[in-house]
């Protein structure tokens, strides 16, 4: 975002944002005596697959958990260690069996007690309907006895409690069902209205927690345009915002008297998978050359304004199996050119692009705009690939799924949380194994498959980390995926907002601690 654009944002903030949010801001509601919190975010909506509250559908669980509607049996602390939440305790009976003792004081927002039978019904529906949960949980049977639930896995599950902290594992009342995208959870807030662009929540008067919810109403607004989100925050129409453009974030950092910012480094990674079905990309030298063309330092420091950390592999340096534990090809344009020449690509006709057999090396790059970093990454890589003679045609669209389905792409860039369960297995299961749901590059490595089988049956954090590092290094040696950066999450809020804190997991935002004091 250029300077003149930032000036425009400041100049038009009051007028434009007021027009957009007229009639639905916090002031009108609070005039009626309600304590209302209005939250603007770029991380909610149909394009993010979370415009709903049923955690058993796609990524709706992120909304259920983030906005205080539902809770999980276990949650992650600041060190990304799983600790009991709706569960009171657990016992690992053997390598296949776990007994979970539930809290005895938890009720759903409709007043119904959370029992073992209720949890059993919820988990059974989860594995029957969700696309990722069955492969992650490997549940063979679930039995309930009072406030105890016994889970038997079909395989050894060293990280079962980690997986049960995933947003899709929010416990909901199955008897209450789903109506108009709304389910009944155990969280401090209750969904009253859910659309593709907005969610309205009210206080859960029956909340079981020791700390009771303090707000009467919460309005979550999906604001996909960064300038609009910035203006709404500046004009006072929003009490807090998540996902502000990095250039705009500087405006709020400079005005500490009017705004507070909470930040946390996360394991959300921005990556680009090479499509192994593309003939040109079946040559590892071509994949490596493209990987070497991305200047990650410049991308993070300049383009992301310091709100990202260069990625080596899928996991950040803060994790024992990430960052410094692996190595990847360094930024080197001349080296990239040499690799392309070695692979048989040269600019024979002087048009600025390398070719082979009379055909330019031209690739289709697919991504989506709802994550602000992705279009920036596309532009950066496109510009640098031009320097080494590779033409990159960028398709940034909310309809990216249709292109994935049809196979009309050579490189697919996306953002995902690589270690949402604090363990490396989640990432490989979902993205890099032969049958992974999101293996968008159709990558297959016998070595990675073998190591994954060992990882799945290995207990102990240190041993698991060693296996994960070996798997990461194989993926990097194969240049199957280009890892660009890790996200630093920022929440901007008014001074009177308390209890809103960025978390390393990118899960927890609205809680009973959330307060609006002025």
Short mmCIF file of C-alpha atoms in Angstrom, two decimals:
data_model
loop_
_atom_site.label_atom_id
_atom_site.label_comp_id
_atom_site.label_asym_id
_atom_site.label_seq_id
_atom_site.Cartn_x
_atom_site.Cartn_y
_atom_site.Cartn_z
CA UNK A 1 0.00 0.00 0.00
CA UNK A 2 1.51 3.31 -1.04
CA UNK A 3 1.67 6.48 1.00
CA UNK A 4 -1.04 8.27 -0.96
CA UNK A 5 -3.34 5.35 -0.34
CA UNK A 6 -2.70 5.54 3.39
CA UNK A 7 -3.57 9.23 3.33
CA UNK A 8 -6.76 8.40 1.48
CA UNK A 9 -7.64 5.83 4.13
CA UNK A 10 -7.23 8.41 6.89
CA UNK A 11 -9.15 11.09 5.01
CA UNK A 12 -12.13 8.94 4.10
CA UNK A 13 -12.28 6.84 7.26
CA UNK A 14 -15.17 8.59 8.95
CA UNK A 15 -17.31 9.09 5.85
CA UNK A 16 -16.87 5.74 4.10
CA UNK A 17 -16.95 3.47 7.13
CA UNK A 18 -19.92 5.30 8.58
CA UNK A 19 -21.81 4.77 5.35
CA UNK A 20 -20.97 1.07 5.24
CA UNK A 21 -21.83 0.36 8.84
CA UNK A 22 -24.66 2.85 9.31
CA UNK A 23 -27.41 1.53 11.51
CA UNK A 24 -25.45 -1.46 12.79
CA UNK A 25 -22.64 0.10 14.84
CA UNK A 26 -22.11 -0.31 18.55
CA UNK A 27 -23.43 3.14 19.51
CA UNK A 28 -27.00 2.44 18.39
CA UNK A 29 -27.17 -0.81 20.32
CA UNK A 30 -25.53 0.60 23.44
CA UNK A 31 -27.98 3.47 23.46
CA UNK A 32 -30.59 0.86 24.30
CA UNK A 33 -28.55 -0.21 27.32
CA UNK A 34 -26.73 -3.14 25.75
CA UNK A 35 -23.02 -3.66 26.09
CA UNK A 36 -22.04 -4.48 22.49
CA UNK A 37 -18.67 -5.52 21.06
CA UNK A 38 -18.24 -5.10 17.30
CA UNK A 39 -15.44 -7.11 15.75
CA UNK A 40 -14.16 -6.79 12.19
CA UNK A 41 -12.15 -9.62 10.68
CA UNK A 42 -10.82 -10.89 7.38
CA UNK A 43 -10.84 -14.46 8.70
CA UNK A 44 -14.56 -15.14 8.48
CA UNK A 45 -16.77 -15.86 5.49
CA UNK A 46 -17.76 -18.31 2.80
CA UNK A 47 -14.37 -18.12 1.10
CA UNK A 48 -12.74 -19.23 4.35
CA UNK A 49 -15.17 -22.16 4.62
CA UNK A 50 -16.21 -21.06 8.10
CA UNK A 51 -19.45 -19.12 7.58
CA UNK A 52 -21.34 -21.37 9.97
CA UNK A 53 -21.13 -22.82 13.46
CA UNK A 54 -21.43 -26.57 12.94
CA UNK A 55 -17.86 -27.81 13.60
CA UNK A 56 -18.57 -31.04 11.72
CA UNK A 57 -18.74 -29.11 8.44
CA UNK A 58 -15.56 -27.97 6.66
CA UNK A 59 -13.73 -25.33 8.76
CA UNK A 60 -16.79 -24.01 10.59
CA UNK A 61 -15.26 -25.19 13.85
CA UNK A 62 -12.84 -22.27 13.69
CA UNK A 63 -15.79 -19.87 13.98
CA UNK A 64 -17.39 -21.99 16.71
CA UNK A 65 -14.22 -21.86 18.79
CA UNK A 66 -12.89 -18.41 17.89
CA UNK A 67 -16.10 -16.59 18.69
CA UNK A 68 -16.88 -18.29 21.99
CA UNK A 69 -19.76 -20.53 20.86
CA UNK A 70 -18.14 -23.88 21.49
CA UNK A 71 -15.34 -25.46 23.47
CA UNK A 72 -13.25 -28.62 23.17
CA UNK A 73 -12.37 -31.37 25.62
CA UNK A 74 -8.76 -30.11 25.66
CA UNK A 75 -7.24 -26.78 24.75
CA UNK A 76 -3.75 -25.41 24.19
CA UNK A 77 -1.86 -23.22 26.63
CA UNK A 78 0.61 -20.52 25.60
CA UNK A 79 3.28 -23.18 25.05
CA UNK A 80 0.96 -25.12 22.71
CA UNK A 81 0.64 -27.94 25.22
CA UNK A 82 -2.79 -29.62 25.45
CA UNK A 83 -4.51 -29.22 28.82
CA UNK A 84 -8.01 -30.29 29.99
CA UNK A 85 -10.92 -27.92 29.31
CA UNK A 86 -14.33 -29.61 29.14
CA UNK A 87 -12.48 -32.70 30.29
CA UNK A 88 -11.39 -32.93 33.88
CA UNK A 89 -8.68 -35.52 33.35
CA UNK A 90 -7.67 -38.46 31.15
CA UNK A 91 -5.98 -41.83 31.46
CA UNK A 92 -4.02 -43.60 28.72
CA UNK A 93 -5.15 -47.15 29.49
CA UNK A 94 -3.02 -48.67 26.74
CA UNK A 95 -1.68 -47.67 23.33
CA UNK A 96 -5.17 -47.91 21.83
CA UNK A 97 -7.48 -46.92 24.69
CA UNK A 98 -8.05 -43.63 26.46
CA UNK A 99 -10.51 -42.84 29.23
CA UNK A 100 -11.62 -39.24 29.58
CA UNK A 101 -13.33 -38.00 32.72
CA UNK A 102 -15.63 -35.07 31.92
CA UNK A 103 -16.27 -32.09 34.13
CA UNK A 104 -19.50 -32.53 36.04
CA UNK A 105 -20.56 -28.88 35.93
CA UNK A 106 -20.72 -28.19 32.18
CA UNK A 107 -24.03 -27.39 30.52
CA UNK A 108 -24.88 -26.51 26.94
CA UNK A 109 -26.30 -23.05 26.25
CA UNK A 110 -29.82 -24.57 26.26
CA UNK A 111 -29.33 -25.72 29.85
CA UNK A 112 -28.81 -29.41 29.06
CA UNK A 113 -25.99 -31.10 30.97
CA UNK A 114 -22.95 -32.26 29.04
CA UNK A 115 -22.82 -35.99 29.75
CA UNK A 116 -20.74 -38.84 28.44
CA UNK A 117 -23.60 -39.82 26.14
CA UNK A 118 -23.77 -36.28 24.73
CA UNK A 119 -20.04 -36.26 24.03
CA UNK A 120 -20.23 -39.73 22.48
CA UNK A 121 -23.04 -38.64 20.14
CA UNK A 122 -21.08 -35.53 19.14
CA UNK A 123 -17.84 -37.37 18.38
CA UNK A 124 -19.65 -40.09 16.44
CA UNK A 125 -21.31 -37.48 14.25
CA UNK A 126 -17.95 -35.77 13.77
CA UNK A 127 -16.18 -38.85 12.41
CA UNK A 128 -19.21 -39.72 10.28
CA UNK A 129 -19.44 -36.33 8.55
CA UNK A 130 -16.12 -34.49 8.64
CA UNK A 131 -13.52 -34.96 5.92
CA UNK A 132 -10.36 -34.67 8.04
CA UNK A 133 -11.40 -35.90 11.48
CA UNK A 134 -11.62 -39.64 10.73
CA UNK A 135 -8.04 -39.77 9.46
CA UNK A 136 -6.78 -37.64 12.34
CA UNK A 137 -8.63 -39.37 15.20
CA UNK A 138 -8.70 -43.00 13.98
CA UNK A 139 -11.56 -43.79 16.39
CA UNK A 140 -12.70 -47.41 16.33
CA UNK A 141 -15.28 -47.16 19.12
CA UNK A 142 -16.68 -44.70 21.65
CA UNK A 143 -18.47 -45.73 24.84
CA UNK A 144 -19.97 -43.64 27.61
CA UNK A 145 -20.58 -44.33 31.27
CA UNK A 146 -21.90 -41.36 33.22
CA UNK A 147 -19.25 -38.65 33.00
CA UNK A 148 -16.63 -40.96 31.52
CA UNK A 149 -15.98 -41.46 27.82
CA UNK A 150 -13.75 -44.27 26.58
CA UNK A 151 -12.12 -43.91 23.17
CA UNK A 152 -10.62 -46.89 21.38
CA UNK A 153 -8.48 -46.18 18.33
CA UNK A 154 -7.86 -48.47 15.39
CA UNK A 155 -4.16 -47.57 15.57
CA UNK A 156 -1.74 -46.28 18.16
CA UNK A 157 -2.60 -42.64 18.85
CA UNK A 158 0.19 -40.86 20.75
CA UNK A 159 -1.41 -37.45 20.08
CA UNK A 160 -5.11 -38.14 20.51
CA UNK A 161 -5.65 -35.40 23.08
CA UNK A 162 -3.89 -32.96 20.72
CA UNK A 163 -6.33 -33.87 17.95
CA UNK A 164 -9.27 -33.47 20.34
CA UNK A 165 -8.28 -29.83 20.78
CA UNK A 166 -8.82 -29.13 17.07
CA UNK A 167 -11.77 -26.78 16.39
CA UNK A 168 -13.70 -29.52 14.62
CA UNK A 169 -13.86 -31.31 18.00
CA UNK A 170 -15.98 -28.61 19.67
CA UNK A 171 -18.62 -30.40 21.73
CA UNK A 172 -22.15 -29.55 20.58
CA UNK A 173 -25.59 -30.85 21.55
CA UNK A 174 -26.57 -33.26 18.80
CA UNK A 175 -30.17 -33.52 20.04
CA UNK A 176 -30.61 -29.78 19.49
CA UNK A 177 -29.51 -30.18 15.88
CA UNK A 178 -28.61 -27.37 13.51
CA UNK A 179 -30.95 -24.61 12.37
CA UNK A 180 -30.01 -21.72 10.08
CA UNK A 181 -26.30 -22.62 10.51
CA UNK A 182 -26.63 -22.43 14.31
CA UNK A 183 -25.73 -25.19 16.77
CA UNK A 184 -25.84 -25.38 20.56
CA UNK A 185 -22.43 -25.32 22.24
CA UNK A 186 -21.01 -24.86 25.73
CA UNK A 187 -19.23 -21.50 25.19
CA UNK A 188 -19.87 -18.11 26.81
CA UNK A 189 -21.79 -16.84 23.77
CA UNK A 190 -24.72 -18.08 21.68
CA UNK A 191 -25.13 -17.58 17.94
CA UNK A 192 -28.37 -15.76 17.12
CA UNK A 193 -27.85 -15.06 13.43
CA UNK A 194 -25.28 -16.39 10.96
CA UNK A 195 -24.78 -15.28 7.35
CA UNK A 196 -21.92 -15.36 4.86
CA UNK A 197 -20.79 -11.93 6.02
CA UNK A 198 -21.87 -11.53 9.63
CA UNK A 199 -22.45 -13.35 12.87
CA UNK A 200 -24.51 -12.01 15.78
CA UNK A 201 -23.94 -13.46 19.23
CA UNK A 202 -25.61 -12.98 22.60
CA UNK A 203 -24.51 -13.71 26.14
CA UNK A 204 -24.92 -17.32 27.28
CA UNK A 205 -26.87 -16.82 30.50
CA UNK A 206 -26.27 -20.45 31.44
CA UNK A 207 -22.52 -20.45 30.96
CA UNK A 208 -20.85 -22.99 33.23
CA UNK A 209 -17.47 -21.28 33.68
CA UNK A 210 -16.34 -19.50 36.83
CA UNK A 211 -15.92 -16.28 34.81
CA UNK A 212 -19.25 -15.22 33.33
CA UNK A 213 -19.57 -13.45 29.94
CA UNK A 214 -19.62 -9.67 30.32
CA UNK A 215 -21.05 -8.55 26.97
CA UNK A 216 -24.70 -8.56 25.93
CA UNK A 217 -24.03 -8.79 22.23
CA UNK A 218 -21.13 -9.46 19.89
CA UNK A 219 -21.24 -8.64 16.19
CA UNK A 220 -18.60 -10.34 14.05
CA UNK A 221 -18.28 -8.72 10.64
CA UNK A 222 -16.55 -10.26 7.65
CA UNK A 223 -14.65 -7.41 5.99
CA UNK A 224 -12.55 -8.83 3.18
CA UNK A 225 -11.26 -5.48 1.92
CA UNK A 226 -8.30 -4.24 3.93
CA UNK A 227 -8.96 -0.53 3.33
CA UNK A 228 -12.55 -0.88 4.46
CA UNK A 229 -11.46 -2.74 7.60
CA UNK A 230 -8.92 -0.01 8.34
CA UNK A 231 -11.45 2.77 7.88
CA UNK A 232 -14.01 1.07 10.07
CA UNK A 233 -11.46 0.72 12.87
CA UNK A 234 -10.31 4.32 12.54
CA UNK A 235 -13.84 5.71 12.51
CA UNK A 236 -14.74 3.90 15.73
CA UNK A 237 -17.33 1.64 14.15
CA UNK A 238 -15.31 -1.36 15.30
CA UNK A 239 -14.10 -2.10 18.82
CA UNK A 240 -11.41 -4.45 17.53
CA UNK A 241 -10.09 -5.84 14.25
CA UNK A 242 -8.13 -8.86 13.11
CA UNK A 243 -6.36 -9.12 9.75
CA UNK A 244 -5.57 -5.46 9.08
CA UNK A 245 -3.29 -4.82 6.09
CA UNK A 246 0.30 -4.47 7.21
CA UNK A 247 0.66 -0.97 5.83
CA UNK A 248 -2.45 0.05 7.76
CA UNK A 249 -1.22 -1.66 10.93
CA UNK A 250 1.53 0.92 11.12
CA UNK A 251 -1.10 3.64 11.57
CA UNK A 252 -2.38 1.99 14.75
CA UNK A 253 1.08 1.14 16.09
CA UNK A 254 1.99 4.83 15.93
CA UNK A 255 -1.11 5.89 17.89
CA UNK A 256 -0.73 3.95 21.15
CA UNK A 257 -2.98 6.41 23.01
CA UNK A 258 -6.00 5.44 20.92
CA UNK A 259 -5.30 1.77 20.19
CA UNK A 260 -3.89 -1.37 21.80
CA UNK A 261 -2.30 -4.21 19.86
CA UNK A 262 -1.88 -7.81 20.93
CA UNK A 263 0.51 -9.96 18.86
CA UNK A 264 1.65 -13.58 18.83
CA UNK A 265 3.81 -15.62 16.49
CA UNK A 266 1.88 -18.54 15.04
CA UNK A 267 2.50 -21.70 13.05
CA UNK A 268 0.38 -20.41 10.16
CA UNK A 269 2.55 -20.91 7.11
CA UNK A 270 2.25 -19.47 3.60
CA UNK A 271 3.28 -22.11 1.12
CA UNK A 272 3.10 -23.00 -2.56
CA UNK A 273 2.76 -26.63 -3.65
CA UNK A 274 4.13 -27.73 -7.00
CA UNK A 275 1.72 -29.81 -9.07
CA UNK A 276 3.52 -33.04 -9.90
CA UNK A 277 1.07 -33.66 -12.75
CA UNK A 278 2.56 -30.71 -14.60
CA UNK A 279 5.20 -32.09 -16.98
CA UNK A 280 7.62 -29.18 -16.58
CA UNK A 281 7.49 -29.44 -12.78
CA UNK A 282 8.37 -33.12 -12.72
CA UNK A 283 12.00 -32.02 -13.02
CA UNK A 284 13.32 -31.26 -9.53
CA UNK A 285 15.75 -28.73 -11.02
CA UNK A 286 12.86 -26.61 -12.23
CA UNK A 287 11.11 -26.81 -8.85
CA UNK A 288 14.35 -25.93 -7.06
CA UNK A 289 15.03 -22.99 -9.39
CA UNK A 290 11.58 -21.56 -8.68
CA UNK A 291 12.12 -22.03 -4.94
CA UNK A 292 15.45 -20.22 -5.15
CA UNK A 293 13.81 -17.25 -6.88
CA UNK A 294 11.77 -16.15 -3.86
CA UNK A 295 13.44 -13.54 -1.65
CA UNK A 296 11.85 -14.50 1.67
CA UNK A 297 13.68 -11.86 3.68
CA UNK A 298 12.41 -9.06 1.47
CA UNK A 299 8.93 -10.60 1.42
CA UNK A 300 8.72 -10.61 5.22
CA UNK A 301 10.60 -7.43 6.13
CA UNK A 302 9.46 -5.14 3.33
CA UNK A 303 6.26 -6.46 1.80
CA UNK A 304 4.80 -7.80 5.06
CA UNK A 305 6.19 -4.88 7.08
CA UNK A 306 7.90 -7.20 9.53
CA UNK A 307 4.70 -9.08 10.33
CA UNK A 308 6.06 -12.37 9.09
CA UNK A 309 9.09 -14.59 9.64
CA UNK A 310 10.92 -16.28 6.74
CA UNK A 311 10.04 -19.96 6.61
CA UNK A 312 12.49 -22.77 5.98
CA UNK A 313 9.95 -25.55 6.29
CA UNK A 314 6.34 -25.81 7.43
CA UNK A 315 7.04 -25.18 11.14
CA UNK A 316 8.40 -22.05 12.86
CA UNK A 317 11.71 -21.91 14.71
CA UNK A 318 9.94 -21.84 18.07
CA UNK A 319 9.06 -25.51 17.66
CA UNK A 320 11.68 -28.25 18.24
CA UNK A 321 10.95 -29.77 14.82
CA UNK A 322 10.95 -26.50 12.87
CA UNK A 323 13.10 -23.70 11.57
CA UNK A 324 16.78 -24.28 12.32
CA UNK A 325 16.35 -28.08 12.36
CA UNK A 326 16.04 -28.24 8.54
CA UNK A 327 17.62 -26.60 5.50
CA UNK A 328 16.25 -25.37 2.17
CA UNK A 329 17.63 -23.86 -1.02
CA UNK A 330 18.71 -20.27 -0.42
CA UNK A 331 17.65 -17.22 -2.45
CA UNK A 332 19.93 -17.18 -5.48
CA UNK A 333 18.76 -15.84 -8.84
CA UNK A 334 21.96 -16.71 -10.67
CA UNK A 335 21.92 -20.20 -9.25
CA UNK A 336 18.28 -20.54 -10.33
CA UNK A 337 19.18 -19.52 -13.88
CA UNK A 338 21.96 -22.09 -13.94
CA UNK A 339 19.58 -24.84 -12.82
CA UNK A 340 17.09 -23.96 -15.54
CA UNK A 341 19.86 -24.07 -18.13
CA UNK A 342 20.96 -27.44 -16.80
CA UNK A 343 17.35 -28.63 -17.18
CA UNK A 344 17.42 -27.58 -20.84
CA UNK A 345 15.72 -24.16 -20.61
CA UNK A 346 17.25 -21.15 -22.37
CA UNK A 347 15.91 -17.99 -23.95
CA UNK A 348 16.48 -18.89 -27.59
CA UNK A 349 14.24 -16.24 -29.14
CA UNK A 350 15.19 -13.24 -26.99
CA UNK A 351 11.70 -12.60 -25.61
CA UNK A 352 12.92 -12.61 -22.00
CA UNK A 353 11.55 -16.05 -21.15
CA UNK A 354 13.37 -19.37 -21.20
CA UNK A 355 12.04 -22.01 -23.52
CA UNK A 356 12.49 -25.64 -24.50
CA UNK A 357 11.44 -27.15 -27.80
CA UNK A 358 10.01 -23.82 -28.89
CA UNK A 359 7.76 -23.53 -25.83
CA UNK A 360 8.24 -20.92 -23.10
CA UNK A 361 8.35 -22.04 -19.48
CA UNK A 362 4.95 -20.61 -18.53
CA UNK A 363 3.14 -21.69 -15.37
CA UNK A 364 -0.33 -21.19 -13.87
CA UNK A 365 -0.28 -19.95 -10.26
CA UNK A 366 -3.48 -20.40 -8.27
CA UNK A 367 -4.26 -18.70 -4.96
CA UNK A 368 -7.04 -16.79 -3.19
CA UNK A 369 -7.37 -13.18 -1.95
CA UNK A 370 -9.03 -13.68 1.46
CA UNK A 371 -5.60 -13.97 3.09
CA UNK A 372 -3.92 -10.64 2.38
CA UNK A 373 -0.44 -12.17 2.31
CA UNK A 374 -1.22 -14.52 -0.58
CA UNK A 375 -1.73 -11.94 -3.36
CA UNK A 376 1.42 -10.16 -2.10
CA UNK A 377 3.32 -13.43 -2.28
CA UNK A 378 2.02 -14.02 -5.80
CA UNK A 379 3.20 -10.62 -6.99
CA UNK A 380 6.61 -11.05 -5.36
CA UNK A 381 7.22 -14.48 -6.87
CA UNK A 382 5.86 -13.41 -10.25
CA UNK A 383 8.31 -10.48 -10.39
CA UNK A 384 11.29 -12.57 -9.37
CA UNK A 385 10.49 -15.45 -11.70
CA UNK A 386 10.47 -12.98 -14.56
CA UNK A 387 14.07 -12.19 -13.64
CA UNK A 388 15.06 -15.81 -14.27
CA UNK A 389 12.94 -16.08 -17.41
CA UNK A 390 9.88 -17.91 -16.08
CA UNK A 391 6.44 -16.54 -16.88
CA UNK A 392 3.96 -16.88 -14.02
CA UNK A 393 0.27 -16.29 -14.73
CA UNK A 394 -1.49 -15.53 -11.44
CA UNK A 395 -5.09 -16.50 -10.78
CA UNK A 396 -6.17 -15.12 -7.38
CA UNK A 397 -9.80 -16.05 -6.89
CA UNK A 398 -12.33 -16.96 -4.21
CA UNK A 399 -13.45 -19.71 -6.59
CA UNK A 400 -10.08 -21.46 -6.34
CA UNK A 401 -11.72 -24.76 -5.38
CA UNK A 402 -13.20 -25.17 -8.83
CA UNK A 403 -9.72 -24.79 -10.34
CA UNK A 404 -8.31 -27.30 -7.86
CA UNK A 405 -11.03 -29.73 -8.84
CA UNK A 406 -10.44 -29.30 -12.57
CA UNK A 407 -6.66 -29.36 -12.21
CA UNK A 408 -6.19 -26.00 -13.91
CA UNK A 409 -3.07 -24.95 -12.00
CA UNK A 410 0.63 -25.70 -11.82
CA UNK A 411 1.36 -24.12 -8.44
CA UNK A 412 -1.17 -23.67 -5.65
CA UNK A 413 -0.42 -21.22 -2.85
CA UNK A 414 -2.36 -21.27 0.38
CA UNK A 415 -2.17 -20.41 4.06
CA UNK A 416 -2.66 -23.00 6.75
CA UNK A 417 -1.83 -23.62 10.38
CA UNK A 418 0.87 -26.28 10.19
CA UNK A 419 0.76 -27.37 13.81
CA UNK A 420 -2.70 -26.57 15.14
CA UNK A 421 -2.44 -29.46 17.57
CA UNK A 422 1.09 -28.64 18.71
CA UNK A 423 2.38 -31.77 16.98
CA UNK A 424 3.89 -32.19 13.48
CA UNK A 425 1.83 -35.21 12.40
CA UNK A 426 -1.26 -33.13 11.61
CA UNK A 427 0.49 -31.31 8.78
CA UNK A 428 1.75 -34.41 7.02
CA UNK A 429 -1.53 -36.29 7.41
CA UNK A 430 -3.45 -33.47 5.80
CA UNK A 431 -1.04 -32.22 3.15
CA UNK A 432 1.82 -34.45 2.09
CA UNK A 433 0.91 -38.10 2.31
CA UNK A 434 -0.34 -39.94 -0.77
CA UNK A 435 -3.98 -39.99 0.37
CA UNK A 436 -3.97 -36.65 2.21
CA UNK A 437 -7.13 -34.60 1.68
CA UNK A 438 -5.16 -31.45 0.82
CA UNK A 439 -2.23 -32.95 -1.06
CA UNK A 440 -2.71 -30.34 -3.79
CA UNK A 441 0.60 -31.11 -5.47
CA UNK A 442 -0.05 -34.87 -5.69
CA UNK A 443 3.27 -35.41 -3.94
CA UNK A 444 4.35 -38.95 -3.16
CA UNK A 445 7.52 -40.04 -1.41
CA UNK A 446 8.08 -43.62 -0.20
CA UNK A 447 10.51 -42.27 2.39
CA UNK A 448 7.98 -39.81 3.79
CA UNK A 449 5.26 -42.48 3.82
CA UNK A 450 7.52 -44.83 5.77
CA UNK A 451 8.55 -42.16 8.25
CA UNK A 452 4.92 -41.09 8.67
CA UNK A 453 3.98 -44.66 9.65
CA UNK A 454 6.73 -44.63 12.28
CA UNK A 455 5.69 -41.18 13.53
CA UNK A 456 2.12 -42.30 13.97
CA UNK A 457 3.20 -45.11 16.28
CA UNK A 458 5.90 -43.27 18.22
CA UNK A 459 5.38 -41.94 21.75
CA UNK A 460 7.50 -39.16 23.25
CA UNK A 461 7.97 -35.59 22.04
CA UNK A 462 11.72 -35.86 21.36
CA UNK A 463 11.44 -39.02 19.27
CA UNK A 464 8.49 -37.59 17.33
CA UNK A 465 10.41 -34.38 16.62
CA UNK A 466 13.34 -36.33 15.16
CA UNK A 467 11.06 -38.21 12.76
CA UNK A 468 9.29 -35.00 11.74
CA UNK A 469 12.60 -33.31 10.93
CA UNK A 470 13.57 -36.22 8.67
CA UNK A 471 10.23 -35.96 6.87
CA UNK A 472 10.52 -32.20 6.42
CA UNK A 473 14.02 -32.51 5.05
CA UNK A 474 12.90 -35.08 2.49
CA UNK A 475 10.11 -32.76 1.32
CA UNK A 476 12.59 -29.88 1.08
CA UNK A 477 15.15 -32.01 -0.78
CA UNK A 478 12.40 -32.94 -3.24
CA UNK A 479 11.40 -29.26 -3.52
CA UNK A 480 7.79 -30.41 -3.35
CA UNK A 481 6.63 -27.27 -1.56
CA UNK A 482 7.91 -23.71 -1.43
CA UNK A 483 7.61 -22.33 2.10
CA UNK A 484 7.52 -18.54 2.22
CA UNK A 485 6.74 -17.25 5.71
CA UNK A 486 5.06 -17.71 9.07
CA UNK A 487 2.39 -15.30 10.29
CA UNK A 488 2.55 -12.94 13.22
CA UNK A 489 -1.04 -12.50 14.33
CA UNK A 490 -2.15 -9.00 15.37
CA UNK A 491 -5.34 -7.91 17.11
CA UNK A 492 -5.98 -4.14 17.15
CA UNK A 493 -8.49 -2.79 19.66
CA UNK A 494 -9.74 0.30 21.45
CA UNK A 495 -8.08 1.09 24.82
CA UNK A 496 -11.13 0.01 26.80
CA UNK A 497 -11.14 -3.53 25.44
CA UNK A 498 -9.82 -6.11 27.89
CA UNK A 499 -9.44 -9.88 27.66
CA UNK A 500 -8.77 -10.02 23.90
CA UNK A 501 -5.36 -11.59 23.42
CA UNK A 502 -3.59 -13.10 20.41
CA UNK A 503 -2.73 -16.77 20.93
CA UNK A 504 -0.06 -18.88 19.15
CA UNK A 505 -2.70 -21.38 18.01
CA UNK A 506 -4.83 -18.85 16.11
CA UNK A 507 -7.92 -20.44 17.73
CA UNK A 508 -8.92 -18.46 20.77
CA UNK A 509 -10.27 -14.92 20.42
CA UNK A 510 -13.65 -14.33 22.09
CA UNK A 511 -13.86 -15.64 25.66
CA UNK A 512 -15.71 -14.94 28.88
CA UNK A 513 -12.82 -12.61 29.81
CA UNK A 514 -13.66 -10.23 26.95
CA UNK A 515 -14.74 -6.89 28.37
CA UNK A 516 -15.57 -3.45 27.03
CA UNK A 517 -14.91 -0.88 29.73
CA UNK A 518 -15.41 2.29 27.72
#
